[in-house]
Amino acid sequence: MKAIIGGTGIDKDKRFLEGMERIVTKYGETYYSVFDGIIYLPRHRPGHSLPPHMINYKANVQGLIDLGVDELISIYAVGSITRRLSPGRFGLVKDFIDLAYSRENTFYDGSTRDFRCTPFVEPFDRKLGALFARNAVTAGYAIAMDSVYITTNGPRLETPAEIMAYRNMGADIVGMTLGTEAALLKEAGIRNAAVAYSINWAAGLDAEGVSFLEDESIERLSDTIISIAVKTLSQC
Ligand code: HPA
């Protein structure tokens, strides 16, 4: 099975809102719908009701496992730290730094006798990412490649000094969910291409403070990304 997991913006898309089903996994409940044969899982639950630090990431990923998902496009709204992926654009995430804490970010939680230190040299599926990029370019979008995503714990936004430090660490974009989710997805063996779209300049980079794209622009961007993601998943 193929799936999309999305958060801010994506979870308002009408294609996915109808026919939401609840499933109960061994880690708790999660929700999904099916559109054009592709599973959609709303990261923050329907109605965007859970903040990033309260999401049950293990239930979400276990839900994907239980539904037989082996290929996934994960979509993230982010803030821009560098010009590699500036507000209003989208692109592929190549790598990440995870600063989130107090979250369950592994299935090796003592409930099994064995464990594996999962390699993360290549955090995301290159083939699936390349197919998404090709489809985006064919549709006329100049997508940003190779962004580094830094995961903060949230739910507060960052200080300007934190953003400056993250830039020095090599991060291009900032968000609050990818690191936790990508860790579990890789442990689960799900092939995952991560797509980020920027909705603001991060703290300290915009003279007006942190200002987000208008809802309409976010809707347009997420609509574009979903269409490309659905096309990509139906080709593989
Ligand atoms: N910081 C953290 N997470 C985000 C941001 C941001 O500026 N924008 C969208 N998600």
PDB file of C-alpha atoms and ligand atoms in Angstrom:
ATOM      1  CA  MET A   1       0.000   0.000   0.000  1.00  0.00           C
ATOM      2  CA  LYS A   2       1.006   3.594  -0.598  1.00  0.00           C
ATOM      3  CA  ALA A   3       0.300   6.433   1.785  1.00  0.00           C
ATOM      4  CA  ILE A   4       0.637  10.123   2.464  1.00  0.00           C
ATOM      5  CA  ILE A   5       1.058  11.563   5.943  1.00  0.00           C
ATOM      6  CA  GLY A   6       0.547  15.270   6.294  1.00  0.00           C
ATOM      7  CA  GLY A   7       0.006  18.036   8.810  1.00  0.00           C
ATOM      8  CA  THR A   8      -0.588  21.773   8.625  1.00  0.00           C
ATOM      9  CA  GLY A   9      -2.496  22.732   5.468  1.00  0.00           C
ATOM     10  CA  ILE A  10      -2.570  19.213   4.084  1.00  0.00           C
ATOM     11  CA  ASP A  11      -5.096  18.146   6.707  1.00  0.00           C
ATOM     12  CA  LYS A  12      -7.652  20.636   5.368  1.00  0.00           C
ATOM     13  CA  ASP A  13      -7.652  19.107   1.902  1.00  0.00           C
ATOM     14  CA  LYS A  14     -11.193  18.061   0.969  1.00  0.00           C
ATOM     15  CA  ARG A  15      -9.935  15.002  -0.919  1.00  0.00           C
ATOM     16  CA  PHE A  16      -8.934  13.459   2.386  1.00  0.00           C
ATOM     17  CA  LEU A  17     -11.598  14.635   4.794  1.00  0.00           C
ATOM     18  CA  GLU A  18     -14.370  12.316   3.676  1.00  0.00           C
ATOM     19  CA  GLY A  19     -14.619   8.804   5.044  1.00  0.00           C
ATOM     20  CA  MET A  20     -12.135   9.159   7.895  1.00  0.00           C
ATOM     21  CA  GLU A  21     -11.779   5.843   9.708  1.00  0.00           C
ATOM     22  CA  ARG A  22     -10.421   5.262  13.199  1.00  0.00           C
ATOM     23  CA  ILE A  23      -8.113   2.336  13.877  1.00  0.00           C
ATOM     24  CA  VAL A  24      -6.782   1.194  17.202  1.00  0.00           C
ATOM     25  CA  THR A  25      -3.174   0.015  17.164  1.00  0.00           C
ATOM     26  CA  LYS A  26      -1.194  -1.511  20.006  1.00  0.00           C
ATOM     27  CA  TYR A  27       0.112   2.012  20.732  1.00  0.00           C
ATOM     28  CA  GLY A  28      -3.265   3.764  20.620  1.00  0.00           C
ATOM     29  CA  GLU A  29      -5.658   5.142  18.053  1.00  0.00           C
ATOM     30  CA  THR A  30      -5.040   6.875  14.757  1.00  0.00           C
ATOM     31  CA  TYR A  31      -7.138   7.933  11.763  1.00  0.00           C
ATOM     32  CA  TYR A  32      -6.953   7.552   8.000  1.00  0.00           C
ATOM     33  CA  SER A  33      -8.922   7.912   4.804  1.00  0.00           C
ATOM     34  CA  VAL A  34      -8.425   6.503   1.331  1.00  0.00           C
ATOM     35  CA  PHE A  35      -8.292   8.655  -1.793  1.00  0.00           C
ATOM     36  CA  ASP A  36      -7.627   7.218  -5.277  1.00  0.00           C
ATOM     37  CA  GLY A  37      -6.392   4.016  -3.625  1.00  0.00           C
ATOM     38  CA  ILE A  38      -3.877   5.933  -1.512  1.00  0.00           C
ATOM     39  CA  ILE A  39      -4.068   6.038   2.263  1.00  0.00           C
ATOM     40  CA  TYR A  40      -3.971   9.444   3.904  1.00  0.00           C
ATOM     41  CA  LEU A  41      -3.092   9.746   7.588  1.00  0.00           C
ATOM     42  CA  PRO A  42      -3.524  13.143   9.300  1.00  0.00           C
ATOM     43  CA  ARG A  43      -0.470  13.508  11.550  1.00  0.00           C
ATOM     44  CA  HIS A  44      -2.223  15.760  14.093  1.00  0.00           C
ATOM     45  CA  ARG A  45      -5.536  13.793  13.923  1.00  0.00           C
ATOM     46  CA  PRO A  46      -8.622  15.054  12.057  1.00  0.00           C
ATOM     47  CA  GLY A  47      -9.238  18.728  12.833  1.00  0.00           C
ATOM     48  CA  HIS A  48      -5.533  19.267  13.630  1.00  0.00           C
ATOM     49  CA  SER A  49      -6.270  18.680  17.303  1.00  0.00           C
ATOM     50  CA  LEU A  50      -2.869  17.578  18.625  1.00  0.00           C
ATOM     51  CA  PRO A  51       0.165  19.884  18.940  1.00  0.00           C
ATOM     52  CA  PRO A  52       3.494  18.437  17.716  1.00  0.00           C
ATOM     53  CA  HIS A  53       4.760  17.371  21.157  1.00  0.00           C
ATOM     54  CA  MET A  54       1.454  15.554  21.920  1.00  0.00           C
ATOM     55  CA  ILE A  55       1.184  13.545  18.697  1.00  0.00           C
ATOM     56  CA  ASN A  56       1.147   9.788  19.183  1.00  0.00           C
ATOM     57  CA  TYR A  57       3.819   9.139  16.547  1.00  0.00           C
ATOM     58  CA  LYS A  58       4.034   5.445  17.353  1.00  0.00           C
ATOM     59  CA  ALA A  59       0.282   4.961  16.858  1.00  0.00           C
ATOM     60  CA  ASN A  60       0.487   6.820  13.534  1.00  0.00           C
ATOM     61  CA  VAL A  61       3.381   4.715  12.235  1.00  0.00           C
ATOM     62  CA  GLN A  62       1.934   1.474  13.661  1.00  0.00           C
ATOM     63  CA  GLY A  63      -1.328   2.395  11.901  1.00  0.00           C
ATOM     64  CA  LEU A  64       0.573   2.594   8.614  1.00  0.00           C
ATOM     65  CA  ILE A  65       2.216  -0.762   9.343  1.00  0.00           C
ATOM     66  CA  ASP A  66      -1.134  -2.367  10.206  1.00  0.00           C
ATOM     67  CA  LEU A  67      -2.626  -1.019   6.960  1.00  0.00           C
ATOM     68  CA  GLY A  68       0.202  -2.654   5.006  1.00  0.00           C
ATOM     69  CA  VAL A  69       1.904   0.575   3.914  1.00  0.00           C
ATOM     70  CA  ASP A  70       5.369   0.112   2.458  1.00  0.00           C
ATOM     71  CA  GLU A  71       5.789   3.362   0.507  1.00  0.00           C
ATOM     72  CA  LEU A  72       5.086   6.816   1.877  1.00  0.00           C
ATOM     73  CA  ILE A  73       5.357  10.484   1.051  1.00  0.00           C
ATOM     74  CA  SER A  74       5.498  12.505   4.260  1.00  0.00           C
ATOM     75  CA  ILE A  75       4.692  16.196   3.988  1.00  0.00           C
ATOM     76  CA  TYR A  76       5.751  18.946   6.416  1.00  0.00           C
ATOM     77  CA  ALA A  77       5.019  22.661   6.763  1.00  0.00           C
ATOM     78  CA  VAL A  78       8.213  24.381   7.883  1.00  0.00           C
ATOM     79  CA  GLY A  79       9.867  27.718   8.541  1.00  0.00           C
ATOM     80  CA  SER A  80      12.794  28.798   6.342  1.00  0.00           C
ATOM     81  CA  ILE A  81      16.245  29.344   7.829  1.00  0.00           C
ATOM     82  CA  THR A  82      18.182  29.640   4.555  1.00  0.00           C
ATOM     83  CA  ARG A  83      17.249  30.569   1.001  1.00  0.00           C
ATOM     84  CA  ARG A  84      17.511  26.955  -0.142  1.00  0.00           C
ATOM     85  CA  LEU A  85      13.790  26.599   0.557  1.00  0.00           C
ATOM     86  CA  SER A  86      12.202  30.018   0.956  1.00  0.00           C
ATOM     87  CA  PRO A  87       8.559  30.713   1.927  1.00  0.00           C
ATOM     88  CA  GLY A  88       6.046  29.723  -0.751  1.00  0.00           C
ATOM     89  CA  ARG A  89       8.267  26.972  -2.153  1.00  0.00           C
ATOM     90  CA  PHE A  90       8.478  23.243  -1.602  1.00  0.00           C
ATOM     91  CA  GLY A  91      11.142  20.609  -1.974  1.00  0.00           C
ATOM     92  CA  LEU A  92      12.719  17.387  -0.809  1.00  0.00           C
ATOM     93  CA  VAL A  93      14.334  16.905   2.567  1.00  0.00           C
ATOM     94  CA  LYS A  94      17.717  15.195   2.345  1.00  0.00           C
ATOM     95  CA  ASP A  95      18.723  14.991   5.990  1.00  0.00           C
ATOM     96  CA  PHE A  96      17.658  16.053   9.462  1.00  0.00           C
ATOM     97  CA  ILE A  97      18.840  17.059  12.920  1.00  0.00           C
ATOM     98  CA  ASP A  98      16.572  15.982  15.777  1.00  0.00           C
ATOM     99  CA  LEU A  99      16.408  18.185  18.873  1.00  0.00           C
ATOM    100  CA  ALA A 100      13.022  16.956  20.100  1.00  0.00           C
ATOM    101  CA  TYR A 101      12.934  15.443  23.569  1.00  0.00           C
ATOM    102  CA  SER A 102      10.549  13.481  25.819  1.00  0.00           C
ATOM    103  CA  ARG A 103       8.956  11.775  22.839  1.00  0.00           C
ATOM    104  CA  GLU A 104       8.651   8.095  22.056  1.00  0.00           C
ATOM    105  CA  ASN A 105      10.830   7.919  18.978  1.00  0.00           C
ATOM    106  CA  THR A 106      11.645   4.205  18.836  1.00  0.00           C
ATOM    107  CA  PHE A 107       9.816   0.894  18.671  1.00  0.00           C
ATOM    108  CA  TYR A 108      12.697  -0.619  20.686  1.00  0.00           C
ATOM    109  CA  ASP A 109      11.099   0.300  23.977  1.00  0.00           C
ATOM    110  CA  GLY A 110      12.039  -2.726  26.054  1.00  0.00           C
ATOM    111  CA  SER A 111       8.996  -4.732  24.967  1.00  0.00           C
ATOM    112  CA  THR A 112      11.140  -6.950  22.742  1.00  0.00           C
ATOM    113  CA  ARG A 113      14.384  -8.749  23.587  1.00  0.00           C
ATOM    114  CA  ASP A 114      16.200  -7.701  20.445  1.00  0.00           C
ATOM    115  CA  PHE A 115      17.002  -4.294  19.086  1.00  0.00           C
ATOM    116  CA  ARG A 116      18.868  -2.764  16.191  1.00  0.00           C
ATOM    117  CA  CYS A 117      20.686   0.573  15.909  1.00  0.00           C
ATOM    118  CA  THR A 118      19.099   1.618  12.627  1.00  0.00           C
ATOM    119  CA  PRO A 119      21.542   3.194  10.149  1.00  0.00           C
ATOM    120  CA  PHE A 120      20.565   6.727   9.127  1.00  0.00           C
ATOM    121  CA  VAL A 121      23.221   7.578   6.551  1.00  0.00           C
ATOM    122  CA  GLU A 122      20.387   7.854   4.047  1.00  0.00           C
ATOM    123  CA  PRO A 123      17.333   8.934   6.033  1.00  0.00           C
ATOM    124  CA  PHE A 124      14.970   9.091   3.030  1.00  0.00           C
ATOM    125  CA  ASP A 125      14.216   6.977  -0.014  1.00  0.00           C
ATOM    126  CA  ARG A 126      16.209   8.359  -2.917  1.00  0.00           C
ATOM    127  CA  LYS A 127      14.234   6.660  -5.692  1.00  0.00           C
ATOM    128  CA  LEU A 128      10.850   7.810  -4.437  1.00  0.00           C
ATOM    129  CA  GLY A 129      12.196  11.335  -3.873  1.00  0.00           C
ATOM    130  CA  ALA A 130      13.630  11.439  -7.401  1.00  0.00           C
ATOM    131  CA  LEU A 131      10.275  10.372  -8.866  1.00  0.00           C
ATOM    132  CA  PHE A 132       8.484  13.087  -6.882  1.00  0.00           C
ATOM    133  CA  ALA A 133      11.056  15.663  -8.065  1.00  0.00           C
ATOM    134  CA  ARG A 134      10.664  14.582 -11.690  1.00  0.00           C
ATOM    135  CA  ASN A 135       6.881  14.890 -11.497  1.00  0.00           C
ATOM    136  CA  ALA A 136       7.167  18.326  -9.860  1.00  0.00           C
ATOM    137  CA  VAL A 137       9.527  19.579 -12.559  1.00  0.00           C
ATOM    138  CA  THR A 138       7.299  18.135 -15.297  1.00  0.00           C
ATOM    139  CA  ALA A 139       4.373  20.038 -13.749  1.00  0.00           C
ATOM    140  CA  GLY A 140       6.443  23.243 -13.984  1.00  0.00           C
ATOM    141  CA  TYR A 141       7.696  23.665 -10.408  1.00  0.00           C
ATOM    142  CA  ALA A 142      11.299  24.547  -9.555  1.00  0.00           C
ATOM    143  CA  ILE A 143      11.589  22.453  -6.448  1.00  0.00           C
ATOM    144  CA  ALA A 144      14.266  22.856  -3.798  1.00  0.00           C
ATOM    145  CA  MET A 145      16.519  19.819  -3.355  1.00  0.00           C
ATOM    146  CA  ASP A 146      18.621  18.585  -0.449  1.00  0.00           C
ATOM    147  CA  SER A 147      17.242  20.610   2.458  1.00  0.00           C
ATOM    148  CA  VAL A 148      18.334  19.835   6.002  1.00  0.00           C
ATOM    149  CA  TYR A 149      15.404  19.919   8.467  1.00  0.00           C
ATOM    150  CA  ILE A 150      15.919  20.630  12.141  1.00  0.00           C
ATOM    151  CA  THR A 151      13.270  19.292  14.520  1.00  0.00           C
ATOM    152  CA  THR A 152      12.519  21.414  17.565  1.00  0.00           C
ATOM    153  CA  ASN A 153      10.276  20.194  20.353  1.00  0.00           C
ATOM    154  CA  GLY A 154       7.748  23.008  20.301  1.00  0.00           C
ATOM    155  CA  PRO A 155       5.054  23.920  20.662  1.00  0.00           C
ATOM    156  CA  ARG A 156       6.644  27.337  21.084  1.00  0.00           C
ATOM    157  CA  LEU A 157       8.426  28.832  18.110  1.00  0.00           C
ATOM    158  CA  GLU A 158      12.173  29.481  18.253  1.00  0.00           C
ATOM    159  CA  THR A 159      14.132  32.496  19.435  1.00  0.00           C
ATOM    160  CA  PRO A 160      16.311  34.416  16.939  1.00  0.00           C
ATOM    161  CA  ALA A 161      19.442  33.143  18.742  1.00  0.00           C
ATOM    162  CA  GLU A 162      18.244  29.543  18.373  1.00  0.00           C
ATOM    163  CA  ILE A 163      17.626  30.029  14.658  1.00  0.00           C
ATOM    164  CA  MET A 164      21.100  31.547  14.223  1.00  0.00           C
ATOM    165  CA  ALA A 165      22.577  28.540  16.035  1.00  0.00           C
ATOM    166  CA  TYR A 166      20.566  26.114  13.867  1.00  0.00           C
ATOM    167  CA  ARG A 167      21.782  27.850  10.716  1.00  0.00           C
ATOM    168  CA  ASN A 168      25.362  27.406  11.935  1.00  0.00           C
ATOM    169  CA  MET A 169      24.578  23.725  12.534  1.00  0.00           C
ATOM    170  CA  GLY A 170      23.650  23.345   8.864  1.00  0.00           C
ATOM    171  CA  ALA A 171      19.857  23.475   8.980  1.00  0.00           C
ATOM    172  CA  ASP A 172      17.875  25.009   6.100  1.00  0.00           C
ATOM    173  CA  ILE A 173      14.375  24.566   7.481  1.00  0.00           C
ATOM    174  CA  VAL A 174      12.765  24.162  10.884  1.00  0.00           C
ATOM    175  CA  GLY A 175       9.716  22.229  12.046  1.00  0.00           C
ATOM    176  CA  MET A 176       8.518  20.192  15.007  1.00  0.00           C
ATOM    177  CA  THR A 177       7.647  16.739  13.716  1.00  0.00           C
ATOM    178  CA  LEU A 178       9.915  15.177  11.085  1.00  0.00           C
ATOM    179  CA  GLY A 179      12.745  13.833  13.275  1.00  0.00           C
ATOM    180  CA  THR A 180      10.470  11.797  15.529  1.00  0.00           C
ATOM    181  CA  GLU A 181       8.384  10.461  12.671  1.00  0.00           C
ATOM    182  CA  ALA A 182      11.264   9.666  10.300  1.00  0.00           C
ATOM    183  CA  ALA A 183      13.011   7.646  13.032  1.00  0.00           C
ATOM    184  CA  LEU A 184       9.974   5.410  13.549  1.00  0.00           C
ATOM    185  CA  LEU A 185       9.266   5.070   9.823  1.00  0.00           C
ATOM    186  CA  LYS A 186      12.792   3.856   9.155  1.00  0.00           C
ATOM    187  CA  GLU A 187      12.644   1.361  12.023  1.00  0.00           C
ATOM    188  CA  ALA A 188       9.386   0.135  10.491  1.00  0.00           C
ATOM    189  CA  GLY A 189      11.093  -0.338   7.121  1.00  0.00           C
ATOM    190  CA  ILE A 190       8.674   1.988   5.304  1.00  0.00           C
ATOM    191  CA  ARG A 191      10.222   3.668   2.261  1.00  0.00           C
ATOM    192  CA  ASN A 192       9.715   7.358   2.902  1.00  0.00           C
ATOM    193  CA  ALA A 193      10.318  10.494   0.845  1.00  0.00           C
ATOM    194  CA  ALA A 194       9.947  13.703   2.874  1.00  0.00           C
ATOM    195  CA  VAL A 195       8.587  16.824   1.212  1.00  0.00           C
ATOM    196  CA  ALA A 196       8.685  20.191   3.001  1.00  0.00           C
ATOM    197  CA  TYR A 197       6.938  23.410   2.140  1.00  0.00           C
ATOM    198  CA  SER A 198       7.773  26.683   3.781  1.00  0.00           C
ATOM    199  CA  ILE A 199       5.119  28.958   5.243  1.00  0.00           C
ATOM    200  CA  ASN A 200       7.331  31.564   6.971  1.00  0.00           C
ATOM    201  CA  TRP A 201      10.801  32.913   7.579  1.00  0.00           C
ATOM    202  CA  ALA A 202      12.034  31.590  10.916  1.00  0.00           C
ATOM    203  CA  ALA A 203      12.502  33.851  13.962  1.00  0.00           C
ATOM    204  CA  GLY A 204      14.823  36.797  13.500  1.00  0.00           C
ATOM    205  CA  LEU A 205      14.959  36.580   9.695  1.00  0.00           C
ATOM    206  CA  ASP A 206      12.010  38.818   8.874  1.00  0.00           C
ATOM    207  CA  ALA A 207      11.949  42.435  10.054  1.00  0.00           C
ATOM    208  CA  GLU A 208       8.220  42.089  10.732  1.00  0.00           C
ATOM    209  CA  GLY A 209       8.617  39.144  13.116  1.00  0.00           C
ATOM    210  CA  VAL A 210       7.344  35.688  12.229  1.00  0.00           C
ATOM    211  CA  SER A 211       4.573  36.058   9.681  1.00  0.00           C
ATOM    212  CA  PHE A 212       2.923  33.120   7.985  1.00  0.00           C
ATOM    213  CA  LEU A 213       1.649  32.795   4.423  1.00  0.00           C
ATOM    214  CA  GLU A 214      -2.046  33.526   3.962  1.00  0.00           C
ATOM    215  CA  ASP A 215      -4.377  30.520   4.260  1.00  0.00           C
ATOM    216  CA  GLU A 216      -5.120  30.670   0.521  1.00  0.00           C
ATOM    217  CA  SER A 217      -1.441  30.395  -0.393  1.00  0.00           C
ATOM    218  CA  ILE A 218      -0.999  27.496   2.024  1.00  0.00           C
ATOM    219  CA  GLU A 219      -4.033  25.791   0.484  1.00  0.00           C
ATOM    220  CA  ARG A 220      -2.674  26.273  -3.026  1.00  0.00           C
ATOM    221  CA  LEU A 221       0.744  24.937  -2.066  1.00  0.00           C
ATOM    222  CA  SER A 222      -0.622  21.909  -0.258  1.00  0.00           C
ATOM    223  CA  ASP A 223      -2.997  21.206  -3.142  1.00  0.00           C
ATOM    224  CA  THR A 224      -0.050  21.196  -5.566  1.00  0.00           C
ATOM    225  CA  ILE A 225       2.054  18.946  -3.366  1.00  0.00           C
ATOM    226  CA  ILE A 226      -0.786  16.466  -2.791  1.00  0.00           C
ATOM    227  CA  SER A 227      -1.460  16.206  -6.537  1.00  0.00           C
ATOM    228  CA  ILE A 228       2.212  15.512  -7.242  1.00  0.00           C
ATOM    229  CA  ALA A 229       2.431  13.057  -4.331  1.00  0.00           C
ATOM    230  CA  VAL A 230      -0.665  11.139  -5.480  1.00  0.00           C
ATOM    231  CA  LYS A 231       0.685  10.970  -9.038  1.00  0.00           C
ATOM    232  CA  THR A 232       4.103   9.812  -7.771  1.00  0.00           C
ATOM    233  CA  LEU A 233       2.679   7.077  -5.557  1.00  0.00           C
ATOM    234  CA  SER A 234       0.404   5.808  -8.289  1.00  0.00           C
ATOM    235  CA  GLN A 235       3.450   5.330 -10.534  1.00  0.00           C
ATOM    236  CA  CYS A 236       5.436   3.148  -8.191  1.00  0.00           C
TER     237      CYS A 236
HETATM  238  N1  HPA B   1       9.328  26.909  13.471  1.00  0.00           N
HETATM  239  C1  HPA B   1       8.964  25.656  13.819  1.00  0.00           C
HETATM  240  N2  HPA B   1       8.031  24.972  13.182  1.00  0.00           N
HETATM  241  C2  HPA B   1       7.427  25.552  12.125  1.00  0.00           C
HETATM  242  C3  HPA B   1       7.750  26.866  11.717  1.00  0.00           C
HETATM  243  C4  HPA B   1       8.760  27.581  12.423  1.00  0.00           C
HETATM  244  O1  HPA B   1       9.109  28.732  12.117  1.00  0.00           O
HETATM  245  N3  HPA B   1       6.966  27.142  10.639  1.00  0.00           N
HETATM  246  C5  HPA B   1       6.193  26.037  10.413  1.00  0.00           C
HETATM  247  N4  HPA B   1       6.459  25.079  11.313  1.00  0.00           N
END
